[in-house]
Amino acid sequence: QVQLVESGGGLVQAGGSLRLSCAASGLTFRRYDIGWFRQAPGKERESVSSIGWSGGYTYYADSVKGRFTISRDNAKNTVYLQMNSLKPEDTAVYYCAAALYSAYEAGYWGQGTQVTVSA
């Protein structure tokens, strides 16, 4: 049974930092691309960042470039999202997803972790 578990969310003031973790089990983790997505109340889910199976490819949405950093540790089956200089507009539920060939809609998803940034 595949499981993705996000952690590290919470309440932080604007300008602060959080590090999200996505721990995976039940799959050959090193074969999967991992993406971070977020959904704010009343908004559609959006892609935030992703990393290829080897770590050699990364993607960042324009809104988080220069502030967020994605990384992975295949030995620990975990992907991290370091979020710095947080803004109130970063407030959302953050989800991680695992997929082959970045086909996230057909992949595995976690339950999400809430990130709230106060002004």
Short mmCIF file of C-alpha atoms in Angstrom, two decimals:
data_model
loop_
_atom_site.label_atom_id
_atom_site.label_comp_id
_atom_site.label_asym_id
_atom_site.label_seq_id
_atom_site.Cartn_x
_atom_site.Cartn_y
_atom_site.Cartn_z
CA GLN A 1 0.00 0.00 0.00
CA VAL A 2 1.45 3.31 -1.10
CA GLN A 3 1.45 6.12 1.45
CA LEU A 4 2.65 9.68 1.25
CA VAL A 5 2.68 11.60 4.51
CA GLU A 6 3.29 15.32 4.64
CA SER A 7 4.52 17.05 7.77
CA GLY A 8 6.04 20.33 8.84
CA GLY A 9 3.14 22.66 8.26
CA GLY A 10 2.00 25.18 10.80
CA LEU A 11 1.45 28.83 11.60
CA VAL A 12 4.25 31.27 10.90
CA GLN A 13 4.57 35.02 10.60
CA ALA A 14 5.27 36.65 7.28
CA GLY A 15 8.97 36.51 6.52
CA GLY A 16 9.38 33.28 8.43
CA SER A 17 10.35 29.81 7.27
CA LEU A 18 8.99 26.29 7.33
CA ARG A 19 10.29 23.01 6.01
CA LEU A 20 7.77 20.54 4.72
CA SER A 21 8.56 16.85 4.47
CA CYS A 22 6.93 14.20 2.34
CA ALA A 23 7.69 10.69 3.50
CA ALA A 24 6.80 7.87 1.13
CA SER A 25 6.35 4.16 1.64
CA GLY A 26 5.09 1.23 -0.39
CA LEU A 27 6.71 2.29 -3.66
CA THR A 28 10.14 2.27 -5.28
CA PHE A 29 10.72 5.85 -4.30
CA ARG A 30 13.84 6.46 -6.37
CA ARG A 31 11.85 5.86 -9.57
CA TYR A 32 9.27 8.54 -8.89
CA ASP A 33 9.10 12.22 -9.61
CA ILE A 34 7.72 14.14 -6.64
CA GLY A 35 5.65 17.29 -6.77
CA TRP A 36 4.40 19.76 -4.21
CA PHE A 37 1.02 21.34 -4.81
CA ARG A 38 -1.10 23.72 -2.80
CA GLN A 39 -4.70 24.74 -2.58
CA ALA A 40 -5.93 27.86 -0.88
CA PRO A 41 -9.58 28.32 0.14
CA GLY A 42 -11.70 29.17 -2.87
CA LYS A 43 -8.85 28.64 -5.30
CA GLU A 44 -7.80 25.87 -7.61
CA ARG A 45 -4.95 23.59 -6.75
CA GLU A 46 -1.67 24.80 -8.18
CA SER A 47 1.73 23.29 -8.73
CA VAL A 48 4.40 24.76 -6.46
CA SER A 49 7.53 22.74 -7.11
CA SER A 50 8.68 19.36 -8.33
CA ILE A 51 11.81 17.26 -8.48
CA GLY A 52 12.77 14.47 -10.80
CA TRP A 53 13.48 10.94 -9.68
CA SER A 54 17.24 11.49 -9.61
CA GLY A 55 17.08 15.01 -8.24
CA GLY A 56 18.61 16.32 -11.43
CA TYR A 57 15.51 18.23 -12.48
CA THR A 58 13.62 20.77 -10.44
CA TYR A 59 10.72 23.06 -11.16
CA TYR A 60 9.41 26.08 -9.29
CA ALA A 61 6.33 28.16 -9.87
CA ASP A 62 7.18 31.79 -10.53
CA SER A 63 5.45 32.78 -7.30
CA VAL A 64 7.94 30.81 -5.18
CA LYS A 65 11.17 31.07 -7.15
CA GLY A 66 14.02 32.27 -5.02
CA ARG A 67 12.12 31.54 -1.81
CA PHE A 68 11.40 27.79 -1.88
CA THR A 69 13.88 24.97 -2.38
CA ILE A 70 12.97 21.38 -3.11
CA SER A 71 15.28 18.46 -2.36
CA ARG A 72 15.08 14.72 -1.93
CA ASP A 73 16.82 12.00 0.01
CA ASN A 74 16.22 8.73 -1.75
CA ALA A 75 17.85 6.80 1.09
CA LYS A 76 15.12 8.12 3.41
CA ASN A 77 12.28 8.03 0.87
CA THR A 78 11.64 11.68 1.66
CA VAL A 79 11.29 14.93 -0.24
CA TYR A 80 11.64 18.29 1.43
CA LEU A 81 10.33 21.73 0.61
CA GLN A 82 12.21 24.49 2.36
CA MET A 83 10.06 27.59 2.37
CA ASN A 84 11.68 30.90 3.25
CA SER A 85 10.43 34.48 3.21
CA LEU A 86 6.89 33.24 3.53
CA LYS A 87 4.06 35.53 2.53
CA PRO A 88 0.38 35.52 3.55
CA GLU A 89 -0.46 34.43 -0.01
CA ASP A 90 1.46 31.22 0.61
CA THR A 91 -1.29 30.16 3.01
CA ALA A 92 -2.79 26.91 1.74
CA VAL A 93 -2.96 23.19 2.24
CA TYR A 94 0.19 21.72 0.77
CA TYR A 95 0.13 18.27 -0.82
CA CYS A 96 2.86 16.08 -2.15
CA ALA A 97 2.37 13.67 -5.00
CA ALA A 98 4.45 10.90 -6.51
CA ALA A 99 4.27 9.93 -10.14
CA LEU A 100 6.17 8.30 -12.95
CA TYR A 101 7.04 10.72 -15.76
CA SER A 102 5.47 13.59 -13.75
CA ALA A 103 1.95 12.31 -14.45
CA TYR A 104 0.77 13.49 -11.04
CA GLU A 105 -2.95 13.36 -11.72
CA ALA A 106 -2.57 9.61 -12.12
CA GLY A 107 -0.13 9.24 -9.26
CA TYR A 108 -0.21 8.94 -5.50
CA TRP A 109 -1.16 11.80 -3.21
CA GLY A 110 -0.78 12.60 0.44
CA GLN A 111 -3.44 14.02 2.74
CA GLY A 112 -1.92 17.47 2.93
CA THR A 113 -0.50 19.74 5.59
CA GLN A 114 -1.80 23.20 6.45
CA VAL A 115 0.50 26.18 6.10
CA THR A 116 -0.77 29.47 7.48
CA VAL A 117 1.22 32.66 7.15
CA SER A 118 0.05 35.60 9.21
CA ALA A 119 0.64 39.18 8.13
#
